[in-house]
Tab-separated table of C-alpha atoms in Angstrom:
chain	number	residue	atom	x	y	z
A	21	MET	CA	0.000	0.000	0.000
A	22	SER	CA	1.303	3.455	-0.877
A	23	ASN	CA	-1.728	5.237	0.461
A	24	MET	CA	-2.015	7.548	3.418
A	25	MET	CA	-5.238	5.862	4.431
A	26	GLU	CA	-7.136	2.809	3.343
A	27	VAL	CA	-10.741	2.258	4.210
A	28	GLN	CA	-11.373	-1.472	3.995
A	29	ASN	CA	-14.836	-2.936	3.739
A	30	LEU	CA	-16.168	-0.464	6.289
A	31	ARG	CA	-19.618	-0.993	7.721
A	32	PHE	CA	-20.993	1.595	10.079
A	33	THR	CA	-24.237	1.594	12.011
A	34	TYR	CA	-25.421	4.591	14.007
A	35	LYS	CA	-26.399	3.931	17.601
A	36	GLY	CA	-29.845	2.397	17.744
A	37	ALA	CA	-30.248	2.288	13.945
A	38	ALA	CA	-31.728	-0.872	12.426
A	39	ALA	CA	-29.667	-0.824	9.237
A	40	PRO	CA	-26.063	0.171	8.604
A	41	SER	CA	-25.407	3.568	7.000
A	42	LEU	CA	-22.243	2.335	5.322
A	43	LYS	CA	-22.446	-1.086	3.731
A	44	GLY	CA	-18.927	-2.239	3.088
A	45	ILE	CA	-17.014	0.774	1.764
A	46	SER	CA	-13.475	0.446	0.468
A	47	LEU	CA	-11.503	3.488	-0.543
A	48	PRO	CA	-7.870	4.615	-0.696
A	49	ILE	CA	-6.724	8.095	0.334
A	50	GLU	CA	-3.593	8.594	-1.669
A	51	LYS	CA	-0.735	10.620	-0.271
A	52	ASN	CA	-0.604	14.285	-1.372
A	53	LYS	CA	-3.734	13.929	-3.448
A	54	VAL	CA	-7.227	15.308	-3.111
A	55	THR	CA	-9.966	12.699	-2.939
A	56	ALA	CA	-13.549	13.922	-3.298
A	57	LEU	CA	-16.690	12.124	-2.167
A	58	ILE	CA	-19.899	12.985	-3.986
A	59	GLY	CA	-23.427	11.629	-3.855
A	60	PRO	CA	-26.968	12.665	-2.961
A	61	SER	CA	-27.962	13.592	0.584
A	62	GLY	CA	-28.114	10.577	2.845
A	63	CYS	CA	-25.715	8.503	0.745
A	64	GLY	CA	-23.272	8.203	3.632
A	65	LYS	CA	-20.426	10.378	2.428
A	66	SER	CA	-20.296	12.546	5.565
A	67	THR	CA	-20.734	9.454	7.724
A	68	LEU	CA	-17.719	7.936	5.994
A	69	LEU	CA	-15.670	11.108	6.395
A	70	ARG	CA	-16.509	11.334	10.094
A	71	GLY	CA	-15.455	7.733	10.556
A	72	MET	CA	-12.044	8.583	9.182
A	73	ASN	CA	-11.012	10.437	12.322
A	74	ARG	CA	-13.574	8.740	14.567
A	75	ILE	CA	-15.303	11.985	15.324
A	76	HIS	CA	-18.486	9.891	15.566
A	77	ASP	CA	-17.102	8.513	18.803
A	78	LEU	CA	-17.586	11.812	20.608
A	79	TYR	CA	-20.981	10.191	21.185
A	80	PRO	CA	-20.525	6.513	22.049
A	81	GLY	CA	-22.555	3.552	20.905
A	82	HIS	CA	-22.012	3.470	17.148
A	83	VAL	CA	-20.913	0.192	15.592
A	84	TYR	CA	-17.960	-0.082	13.210
A	85	ASP	CA	-16.965	-3.127	11.220
A	86	GLY	CA	-14.071	-3.512	8.791
A	87	ALA	CA	-10.879	-1.468	9.011
A	88	ILE	CA	-9.508	2.018	8.421
A	89	GLN	CA	-5.765	1.770	7.998
A	90	LEU	CA	-3.683	4.870	8.655
A	91	LEU	CA	-0.047	5.028	7.600
A	92	ASN	CA	2.238	5.239	10.627
A	93	PRO	CA	4.892	7.973	10.856
A	94	ASP	CA	7.491	5.333	9.893
A	95	GLY	CA	6.000	5.504	6.391
A	96	GLU	CA	5.707	1.729	6.088
A	97	SER	CA	3.384	0.109	8.588
A	98	TYR	CA	-0.278	0.852	9.138
A	99	THR	CA	-2.517	1.071	12.178
A	100	ASP	CA	-6.189	0.259	12.060
A	101	ILE	CA	-7.736	3.317	13.687
A	102	LEU	CA	-10.825	1.332	14.561
A	103	SER	CA	-8.680	-0.525	17.085
A	104	LEU	CA	-7.979	2.665	19.071
A	105	LYS	CA	-9.699	2.718	22.450
A	106	LYS	CA	-8.086	5.235	24.794
A	107	GLU	CA	-9.159	8.857	24.845
A	108	ALA	CA	-5.511	10.003	24.459
A	109	GLU	CA	-5.172	7.870	21.317
A	110	MET	CA	-8.334	9.420	19.926
A	111	ILE	CA	-7.049	12.935	20.545
A	112	ARG	CA	-3.759	12.046	18.873
A	113	LEU	CA	-5.674	10.556	15.930
A	114	ARG	CA	-7.680	13.752	15.453
A	115	GLN	CA	-4.457	15.755	15.423
A	116	ARG	CA	-3.090	13.517	12.698
A	117	VAL	CA	-6.375	13.487	10.817
A	118	GLY	CA	-7.844	16.975	11.084
A	119	MET	CA	-11.327	18.002	10.088
A	120	ILE	CA	-12.922	21.154	8.692
A	121	PHE	CA	-16.684	21.485	8.978
A	122	GLN	CA	-19.369	23.016	6.813
A	123	LYS	CA	-19.866	26.053	9.040
A	124	PRO	CA	-16.790	27.840	10.323
A	125	THR	CA	-16.353	27.141	14.039
A	126	PRO	CA	-14.000	29.778	15.440
A	127	PHE	CA	-13.504	29.654	19.207
A	128	PRO	CA	-14.769	32.757	21.031
A	129	MET	CA	-11.270	34.154	21.443
A	130	THR	CA	-8.712	36.144	19.470
A	131	ILE	CA	-7.432	35.077	16.073
A	132	TYR	CA	-4.056	34.307	17.618
A	133	GLU	CA	-5.527	32.328	20.500
A	134	ASN	CA	-7.701	30.290	18.151
A	135	ILE	CA	-4.561	28.716	16.760
A	136	ALA	CA	-2.382	28.840	19.879
A	137	TYR	CA	-5.001	27.057	22.000
A	138	GLY	CA	-4.605	23.675	20.329
A	139	LEU	CA	-0.839	24.031	20.271
A	140	LYS	CA	-0.682	24.641	24.003
A	141	LEU	CA	-2.924	21.642	24.624
A	142	SER	CA	-0.632	19.483	22.534
A	143	GLY	CA	2.367	20.574	24.593
A	144	VAL	CA	4.003	23.414	22.674
A	145	LYS	CA	5.171	25.734	25.457
A	146	LYS	CA	7.621	28.330	24.134
A	147	ARG	CA	6.044	31.610	23.087
A	148	ALA	CA	8.488	32.012	20.185
A	149	ASP	CA	7.592	28.557	18.829
A	150	ILE	CA	3.892	29.291	19.090
A	151	ASP	CA	4.323	32.654	17.344
A	152	GLU	CA	6.146	30.978	14.513
A	153	ILE	CA	3.591	28.209	14.059
A	154	VAL	CA	0.691	30.687	14.209
A	155	GLU	CA	2.248	32.764	11.465
A	156	ASN	CA	3.144	29.799	9.259
A	157	SER	CA	-0.299	28.245	9.630
A	158	LEU	CA	-1.994	31.504	8.736
A	159	ARG	CA	0.289	31.836	5.734
A	160	ASP	CA	-0.496	28.285	4.588
A	161	ALA	CA	-4.189	29.037	4.949
A	162	ALA	CA	-3.718	32.185	2.811
A	163	LEU	CA	-4.993	34.375	5.647
A	164	TRP	CA	-1.842	35.956	7.056
A	165	GLY	CA	-1.917	39.039	4.841
A	166	GLU	CA	-5.473	39.834	5.883
A	167	VAL	CA	-5.111	39.365	9.643
A	168	LYS	CA	-1.483	40.011	10.589
A	169	GLU	CA	-2.373	43.526	11.837
A	170	ARG	CA	-5.212	42.299	14.032
A	171	LEU	CA	-4.145	39.014	15.564
A	172	ASN	CA	-5.534	40.161	18.893
A	173	HIS	CA	-9.007	40.881	17.561
A	174	ASP	CA	-11.899	38.533	18.234
A	175	ALA	CA	-12.022	35.827	15.546
A	176	ARG	CA	-15.780	36.167	15.294
A	177	GLY	CA	-15.264	39.564	13.666
A	178	LEU	CA	-13.836	37.889	10.543
A	179	SER	CA	-15.957	37.222	7.464
A	180	GLY	CA	-17.306	33.706	6.894
A	181	GLY	CA	-14.626	32.891	4.333
A	182	GLN	CA	-11.904	34.223	6.629
A	183	GLN	CA	-13.309	32.256	9.576
A	184	GLN	CA	-13.197	29.096	7.483
A	185	ARG	CA	-9.578	29.740	6.539
A	186	LEU	CA	-8.840	30.386	10.206
A	187	CYS	CA	-10.280	26.971	11.046
A	188	ILE	CA	-8.051	25.473	8.371
A	189	ALA	CA	-5.039	27.305	9.839
A	190	ARG	CA	-6.030	25.953	13.252
A	191	ALA	CA	-6.108	22.420	11.872
A	192	ILE	CA	-2.795	22.623	10.034
A	193	ALA	CA	-1.038	24.194	13.037
A	194	LEU	CA	-1.153	20.732	14.591
A	195	LYS	CA	0.712	19.292	11.601
A	196	PRO	CA	-1.894	16.792	10.543
A	197	GLU	CA	-1.149	14.206	7.878
A	198	VAL	CA	-4.661	14.051	6.527
A	199	ILE	CA	-7.221	16.867	6.357
A	200	LEU	CA	-10.895	15.986	6.021
A	201	PHE	CA	-13.189	18.661	4.621
A	202	ASP	CA	-16.920	18.289	5.170
A	203	GLU	CA	-18.559	20.605	2.649
A	204	PRO	CA	-16.150	23.395	3.542
A	205	THR	CA	-17.561	25.986	1.167
A	206	SER	CA	-21.288	25.359	1.183
A	207	ALA	CA	-21.842	28.315	3.528
A	208	LEU	CA	-19.540	30.659	1.615
A	209	ASP	CA	-19.938	33.092	-1.269
A	210	PRO	CA	-18.407	32.187	-4.669
A	211	ILE	CA	-15.270	34.268	-4.249
A	212	SER	CA	-14.509	32.883	-0.764
A	213	THR	CA	-15.226	29.448	-2.224
A	214	LEU	CA	-12.595	29.955	-4.902
A	215	ALA	CA	-10.131	31.163	-2.273
A	216	ILE	CA	-10.646	27.953	-0.278
A	217	GLU	CA	-10.378	25.823	-3.420
A	218	GLU	CA	-7.162	27.548	-4.377
A	219	MET	CA	-5.844	26.945	-0.891
A	220	ILE	CA	-6.752	23.270	-1.012
A	221	SER	CA	-4.814	22.837	-4.236
A	222	VAL	CA	-1.761	24.314	-2.500
A	223	LEU	CA	-2.277	22.319	0.713
A	224	ARG	CA	-2.226	19.129	-1.336
A	225	GLU	CA	1.531	19.465	-1.670
A	226	SER	CA	1.948	18.915	2.053
A	227	TYR	CA	-1.149	16.990	3.126
A	228	SER	CA	-3.428	14.221	1.962
A	229	ILE	CA	-6.936	15.539	1.583
A	230	CYS	CA	-10.411	14.067	1.518
A	231	ILE	CA	-13.347	16.342	0.793
A	232	VAL	CA	-17.096	15.815	0.870
A	233	THR	CA	-18.914	18.201	-1.426
A	234	HIS	CA	-22.372	18.722	-2.856
A	235	ASN	CA	-20.901	20.888	-5.545
A	236	MET	CA	-19.911	18.539	-8.337
A	237	GLN	CA	-18.085	21.192	-10.289
A	238	GLN	CA	-16.023	21.778	-7.172
A	239	ALA	CA	-15.100	18.096	-7.028
A	240	ALA	CA	-14.220	18.237	-10.730
A	241	ARG	CA	-12.074	21.320	-10.216
A	242	ILE	CA	-10.026	20.392	-7.188
A	243	SER	CA	-9.824	16.636	-6.786
A	244	ASP	CA	-7.549	13.979	-8.239
A	245	TYR	CA	-9.848	11.109	-7.355
A	246	THR	CA	-13.597	11.040	-6.941
A	247	GLY	CA	-15.825	8.498	-5.282
A	248	PHE	CA	-19.536	8.439	-6.037
A	249	MET	CA	-21.611	7.050	-3.173
A	250	TYR	CA	-25.237	6.026	-3.102
A	251	LEU	CA	-27.277	4.476	-0.295
A	252	GLY	CA	-24.247	3.639	1.799
A	253	GLU	CA	-22.271	2.059	-1.000
A	254	MET	CA	-19.338	3.177	-3.111
A	255	ILE	CA	-20.788	2.980	-6.605
A	256	GLU	CA	-17.715	4.102	-8.488
A	257	PHE	CA	-14.257	5.291	-7.527
A	258	ASP	CA	-11.850	6.520	-10.179
A	259	GLN	CA	-9.678	9.369	-11.309
A	260	THR	CA	-11.730	12.563	-11.338
A	261	ASP	CA	-11.283	13.047	-15.094
A	262	ASN	CA	-12.783	9.642	-15.761
A	263	ILE	CA	-15.695	10.168	-13.392
A	264	PHE	CA	-16.724	13.423	-15.039
A	265	MET	CA	-15.898	12.638	-18.659
A	266	LYS	CA	-16.572	8.933	-19.043
A	267	PRO	CA	-17.897	7.292	-15.901
A	268	SER	CA	-18.215	3.525	-16.234
A	269	VAL	CA	-21.309	3.047	-14.073
A	270	LYS	CA	-24.658	4.324	-15.314
A	271	GLN	CA	-25.743	5.499	-11.845
A	272	THR	CA	-22.684	7.748	-11.655
A	273	GLU	CA	-23.412	9.108	-15.108
A	274	ASP	CA	-27.039	9.822	-14.216
A	275	TYR	CA	-26.075	11.579	-11.005
A	276	ILE	CA	-23.315	13.808	-12.341
A	277	SER	CA	-25.291	14.744	-15.438
A	278	GLY	CA	-28.324	15.715	-13.375
A	279	ARG	CA	-30.615	12.835	-14.237
A	280	PHE	CA	-31.460	11.715	-10.724
A	281	GLY	CA	-30.780	13.150	-7.341
B	7	MET	CA	-26.194	6.033	-23.619
B	8	GLY	CA	-29.859	6.681	-23.436
B	9	SER	CA	-29.495	7.676	-19.826
B	10	GLY	CA	-33.003	9.044	-19.700
B	11	GLU	CA	-34.168	12.547	-19.052
B	12	HIS	CA	-32.510	15.253	-17.042
B	13	ILE	CA	-34.224	16.523	-13.935
B	14	SER	CA	-34.140	19.852	-15.730
B	15	HIS	CA	-36.517	19.506	-18.689
B	16	LYS	CA	-35.182	22.746	-20.067
B	17	PHE	CA	-31.774	21.095	-20.374
B	18	ASP	CA	-33.334	18.234	-22.355
B	19	GLU	CA	-35.030	20.741	-24.611
B	20	GLU	CA	-31.779	22.584	-25.217
B	21	VAL	CA	-29.943	19.356	-26.045
B	22	ASP	CA	-32.743	18.319	-28.425
B	23	GLU	CA	-32.738	21.704	-30.069
B	24	VAL	CA	-29.011	21.738	-30.763
B	25	THR	CA	-29.038	18.106	-31.963
B	26	THR	CA	-31.877	18.893	-34.356
B	27	SER	CA	-29.985	21.903	-35.657
B	28	VAL	CA	-26.926	19.752	-36.375
B	29	LEU	CA	-29.058	17.323	-38.385
B	30	GLN	CA	-30.685	20.217	-40.175
B	31	MET	CA	-27.251	21.580	-41.039
B	32	GLY	CA	-26.189	18.116	-42.185
B	33	GLY	CA	-29.235	17.890	-44.462
B	34	LEU	CA	-28.456	21.280	-45.909
B	35	VAL	CA	-24.827	20.371	-46.577
B	36	TYR	CA	-25.933	17.112	-48.219
B	37	GLN	CA	-28.250	19.125	-50.446
B	38	GLN	CA	-25.425	21.515	-51.327
B	39	ILE	CA	-23.121	18.667	-52.314
B	40	GLU	CA	-25.830	17.024	-54.375
B	41	SER	CA	-26.623	20.270	-56.190
B	42	ALA	CA	-22.959	21.049	-56.768
B	43	VAL	CA	-22.340	17.616	-58.265
B	44	THR	CA	-25.475	17.890	-60.424
B	45	ALA	CA	-24.343	21.322	-61.595
B	46	LEU	CA	-20.972	19.857	-62.504
B	47	LEU	CA	-22.323	16.791	-64.307
B	48	SER	CA	-24.981	18.708	-66.235
B	49	CYS	CA	-22.909	21.866	-66.735
B	50	ASP	CA	-25.666	23.879	-65.114
B	51	LYS	CA	-24.248	27.323	-64.377
B	52	ALA	CA	-27.387	28.650	-62.683
B	53	LEU	CA	-27.524	25.751	-60.248
B	54	ALA	CA	-23.808	26.164	-59.482
B	55	GLU	CA	-24.368	29.830	-58.714
B	56	LYS	CA	-27.211	28.949	-56.393
B	57	VAL	CA	-24.929	26.550	-54.484
B	58	ILE	CA	-22.394	29.320	-54.001
B	59	GLU	CA	-25.117	31.669	-52.859
B	60	ASP	CA	-26.631	29.167	-50.426
B	61	ASP	CA	-23.374	28.497	-48.624
B	62	VAL	CA	-24.241	31.425	-46.392
B	63	LYS	CA	-27.133	29.355	-44.984
B	64	VAL	CA	-24.670	26.679	-43.894
B	65	ASN	CA	-22.434	29.300	-42.320
B	66	THR	CA	-25.348	30.863	-40.451
B	67	LEU	CA	-26.315	27.511	-38.944
B	68	ASP	CA	-22.684	26.912	-37.992
B	69	VAL	CA	-22.650	30.147	-35.988
B	70	GLN	CA	-26.051	29.465	-34.413
B	71	ILE	CA	-25.044	25.995	-33.262
B	72	ASP	CA	-21.839	27.336	-31.735
B	73	GLU	CA	-23.903	29.851	-29.800
B	74	MET	CA	-26.259	27.142	-28.537
B	75	CYS	CA	-23.282	25.067	-27.392
B	76	ASN	CA	-21.741	28.062	-25.649
B	77	ARG	CA	-24.982	28.663	-23.807
B	78	ILE	CA	-25.273	25.040	-22.715
B	79	ILE	CA	-21.685	24.986	-21.479
B	80	VAL	CA	-22.051	28.155	-19.456
B	81	MET	CA	-25.501	27.374	-18.064
B	82	ARG	CA	-25.404	23.609	-17.560
B	83	GLN	CA	-21.749	22.689	-17.090
B	84	PRO	CA	-22.369	19.441	-18.959
B	85	THR	CA	-20.602	16.286	-17.788
B	86	ALA	CA	-20.102	12.733	-19.054
B	87	THR	CA	-22.345	11.970	-22.084
B	88	ASP	CA	-23.688	15.513	-22.127
B	89	LEU	CA	-20.177	16.892	-22.237
B	90	ARG	CA	-19.137	14.490	-24.974
B	91	LEU	CA	-22.258	15.328	-26.969
B	92	ILE	CA	-21.517	19.044	-26.877
B	93	MET	CA	-17.862	18.407	-27.768
B	94	ALA	CA	-18.925	16.140	-30.641
B	95	ILE	CA	-21.434	18.697	-31.913
B	96	ILE	CA	-18.874	21.482	-31.944
B	97	LYS	CA	-16.507	19.277	-33.945
B	98	ILE	CA	-19.200	17.918	-36.269
B	99	THR	CA	-20.494	21.365	-37.194
B	100	ASN	CA	-16.968	22.433	-37.954
B	101	ASP	CA	-16.601	19.515	-40.379
B	102	LEU	CA	-20.018	20.169	-41.902
B	103	GLU	CA	-19.169	23.794	-42.478
B	104	ARG	CA	-15.986	22.782	-44.277
B	105	MET	CA	-17.928	20.269	-46.378
B	106	GLY	CA	-20.166	23.155	-47.371
B	107	ASP	CA	-17.043	24.974	-48.543
B	108	GLU	CA	-16.045	21.930	-50.584
B	109	ALA	CA	-19.472	21.939	-52.242
B	110	LYS	CA	-18.926	25.586	-53.103
B	111	ARG	CA	-15.560	24.668	-54.609
B	112	ILE	CA	-17.184	22.026	-56.839
B	113	ALA	CA	-19.774	24.597	-57.917
B	114	ARG	CA	-16.986	26.988	-58.876
B	115	GLN	CA	-15.317	24.277	-60.960
B	116	ALA	CA	-18.638	23.680	-62.671
B	117	ILE	CA	-18.864	27.372	-63.602
B	118	ASP	CA	-15.276	27.353	-64.870
B	119	LEU	CA	-15.991	24.301	-67.015
B	120	VAL	CA	-19.019	25.964	-68.563
B	121	LYS	CA	-17.106	29.178	-69.169
B	122	ARG	CA	-14.259	27.434	-70.968
B	123	GLY	CA	-16.582	25.262	-72.967
B	124	ALA	CA	-14.080	22.419	-73.211
B	125	LEU	CA	-15.792	19.532	-71.449
B	126	PRO	CA	-14.175	16.319	-70.196
B	127	ASP	CA	-14.777	13.141	-72.174
B	128	THR	CA	-16.620	11.440	-69.352
B	129	PHE	CA	-18.063	12.172	-65.925
B	130	ASP	CA	-18.607	8.513	-65.002
B	131	CYS	CA	-15.790	8.218	-62.533
B	132	ILE	CA	-16.673	11.377	-60.632
B	133	GLU	CA	-20.341	10.469	-60.557
B	134	GLN	CA	-19.555	7.168	-58.906
B	135	MET	CA	-17.293	8.891	-56.413
B	136	ALA	CA	-19.933	11.508	-55.641
B	137	ASN	CA	-22.553	8.848	-54.970
B	138	ARG	CA	-20.266	7.066	-52.596
B	139	VAL	CA	-19.363	10.239	-50.725
B	140	LYS	CA	-22.996	11.280	-50.433
B	141	GLU	CA	-23.803	7.883	-48.992
B	142	MET	CA	-20.990	8.288	-46.460
B	143	LEU	CA	-22.259	11.665	-45.344
B	144	ASN	CA	-25.830	10.463	-45.167
B	145	ARG	CA	-24.927	7.445	-43.110
B	146	SER	CA	-22.598	9.378	-40.807
B	147	LEU	CA	-25.432	11.786	-39.992
B	148	ASP	CA	-27.709	8.835	-39.441
B	149	ALA	CA	-25.146	7.240	-37.111
B	150	PHE	CA	-25.030	10.501	-35.170
B	151	ALA	CA	-28.820	10.790	-34.975
B	152	ARG	CA	-29.164	7.230	-33.706
B	153	LYS	CA	-25.864	7.176	-31.763
B	154	ASN	CA	-24.994	4.000	-33.610
B	155	VAL	CA	-21.357	2.913	-33.274
B	156	GLU	CA	-21.585	-0.037	-35.698
B	157	ASP	CA	-22.844	2.181	-38.514
B	158	ALA	CA	-20.199	4.766	-37.754
B	159	PHE	CA	-17.532	2.092	-37.968
B	160	GLU	CA	-18.858	0.866	-41.316
B	161	VAL	CA	-18.806	4.332	-42.813
B	162	ILE	CA	-15.174	4.772	-41.821
B	163	GLY	CA	-14.498	1.544	-43.708
B	164	LEU	CA	-15.971	3.026	-46.902
B	165	ASP	CA	-13.323	5.723	-47.070
B	166	SER	CA	-10.753	3.434	-48.661
B	167	LYS	CA	-13.132	2.939	-51.631
B	168	VAL	CA	-13.385	6.685	-52.108
B	169	ASP	CA	-9.629	6.952	-51.979
B	170	LYS	CA	-9.471	4.264	-54.658
B	171	ASP	CA	-12.008	6.152	-56.792
B	172	TYR	CA	-9.886	9.238	-56.469
B	173	GLU	CA	-6.774	7.387	-57.498
B	174	ASN	CA	-8.499	5.877	-60.533
B	175	LEU	CA	-9.907	9.215	-61.575
B	176	THR	CA	-6.498	10.853	-61.280
B	177	ARG	CA	-4.945	8.154	-63.445
B	178	GLN	CA	-7.739	8.439	-66.021
B	179	GLN	CA	-7.427	12.217	-66.253
B	180	ILE	CA	-3.637	12.057	-66.589
B	181	THR	CA	-4.148	9.771	-69.580
B	182	TYR	CA	-6.605	12.210	-71.145
B	183	MET	CA	-4.249	15.092	-70.572
B	184	MET	CA	-1.395	13.267	-72.250
B	185	GLU	CA	-3.568	12.284	-75.172
B	186	ASP	CA	-4.919	15.739	-75.817
B	187	PRO	CA	-3.333	18.779	-74.176
B	188	ARG	CA	-6.400	20.870	-75.056
B	189	LYS	CA	-8.282	18.907	-72.377
B	190	ILE	CA	-5.832	19.825	-69.614
B	191	HIS	CA	-7.940	22.659	-68.241
B	192	ALA	CA	-11.081	20.562	-68.090
B	193	SER	CA	-9.212	17.677	-66.486
B	194	ILE	CA	-7.707	19.915	-63.834
B	195	ASP	CA	-11.132	21.320	-62.995
B	196	LEU	CA	-12.428	17.803	-62.666
B	197	LEU	CA	-9.518	16.765	-60.485
B	198	TRP	CA	-10.176	19.713	-58.189
B	199	SER	CA	-13.771	18.592	-57.834
B	200	ALA	CA	-12.671	15.034	-57.143
B	201	ARG	CA	-10.290	16.326	-54.535
B	202	ALA	CA	-13.184	18.186	-52.879
B	203	LEU	CA	-15.276	15.009	-52.860
B	204	GLU	CA	-12.425	13.042	-51.369
B	205	ARG	CA	-12.175	15.606	-48.566
B	206	ILE	CA	-15.915	15.328	-47.953
B	207	GLY	CA	-15.437	11.579	-47.519
B	208	ASP	CA	-12.658	12.215	-44.979
B	209	ARG	CA	-14.847	14.632	-43.064
B	210	SER	CA	-17.710	12.137	-43.005
B	211	CYS	CA	-15.262	9.759	-41.334
B	212	ASN	CA	-14.453	12.478	-38.804
B	213	ILE	CA	-18.145	12.709	-37.941
B	214	CYS	CA	-18.200	8.966	-37.371
B	215	GLU	CA	-15.172	9.202	-35.098
B	216	TYR	CA	-16.997	11.774	-32.991
B	217	VAL	CA	-20.009	9.465	-32.830
B	218	ILE	CA	-17.772	6.712	-31.461
B	219	TYR	CA	-16.258	9.177	-28.980
B	220	LEU	CA	-19.721	10.297	-27.968
B	221	VAL	CA	-21.046	6.807	-27.329
B	222	LYS	CA	-17.957	4.993	-26.117
B	223	GLY	CA	-16.005	7.820	-24.508
B	224	LYS	CA	-12.978	6.760	-26.535
B	225	ASP	CA	-11.060	9.089	-28.766
B	226	VAL	CA	-10.444	7.086	-31.947
B	227	ARG	CA	-8.949	9.796	-34.092
B	228	HIS	CA	-5.576	9.191	-35.680
B	229	ILE	CA	-5.635	5.416	-35.407
B	230	ASP	CA	-5.973	2.996	-38.286
B	231	LEU	CA	-8.970	0.870	-39.071
B	232	LYS	CA	-7.644	-2.404	-37.630
B	233	ASP	CA	-6.780	-0.842	-34.272
B	234	LEU	CA	-10.124	0.930	-34.313
B	235	GLU	CA	-11.954	-2.352	-34.567
B	236	GLN	CA	-10.155	-3.579	-31.462
B	237	HIS	CA	-11.214	-0.461	-29.571
B	238	LEU	CA	-14.836	-1.267	-30.255
């Protein structure tokens, strides 16, 4: 395997649900590539994404089956993240596999503190180190130029697009290996959307990315691989060009060309 | 193919409209070629002039279809089959427009022949070639209308016969020219017309290649017939 992550025959059932929401999904997340998940509402794409850093487990009782292999820092061996039990392991996992949500979620503190907070929690103590990481993260998230003069202002005073980039800066400050995006631009205007897309294409050089999006043109624009999901199953997974120009499964074709939804 | 209707009926209507326009343009170009060849064979100057005049109709349709495609691209962001259809249509109309120009060229040769008054000994060879080329165009348009890959493949196979016709005609006219230098002008006019017909045959093949691309998602341009068969 040369992938950053490998989802293997994953079945997932929400607590108390009669039927599984994911019915045996397999999917690679290739290193330094962008993988997009598309499909109609309720197809399980967000459920899959949230399984990939076990954010589901903030509320216990859900049932996983199968495996989600994550490449270890040694670059050779893999760990099945479904085998993690301890809270500390979970926190470490979510540092390695960061997540950006649909709505920006800035903490009610300054722009600087938004990023420094997670760093301090993870054990970075020196002020100079924190300053450096804050600046670099904001630069990577293409936000530094806009906020460098007002790092001590409340983050909630930023625009929606800026807040989203701040959340991305906050995630990359912790040096994740994978970044999961759950419809990161669906609450943003078209220009902010393009700014995020542009940023994702730059982030790809340093991170492996998986993005859930309702905007098919967005998937076509920014991803290298696309998976089309329907009713908890992976219908087709292929290079993005193939999915949008000559998909091999009729259901994929019908969905992306607007024939069912 | 035949993936059913879009959720947006307007999109279906737009696709139907542009497809119909392509077929309409194809019919018009076929008519132009037929008239041009008739004008040539019967030395009918008036008909030849009408062909030249009517080329503007072909050009107008060409522009209109491009505009429809532009609108669909910007408004619908077509994907998969829809995308390939729009791509194919843009390419097909381009070839049809050029075929229209070839028809105009034949009409011009017809006028030149009439003006000079020195007629070729026989039109048999060119008539046969014209019939074959018209059949190719007709069938390529039909393959497009019905999205039929087998037909498209067959039409591509016919091109070698047209090439053979062209070769025979060239040889025949060279003989005439050597026998009687006074016929050189007429023979050259005829060869120009044959050349135009041969190009129309090539462009009919192009249409068929786009049909294969449209249906199969495979680009089969620039490969020879044997390899093409394997692709299908």
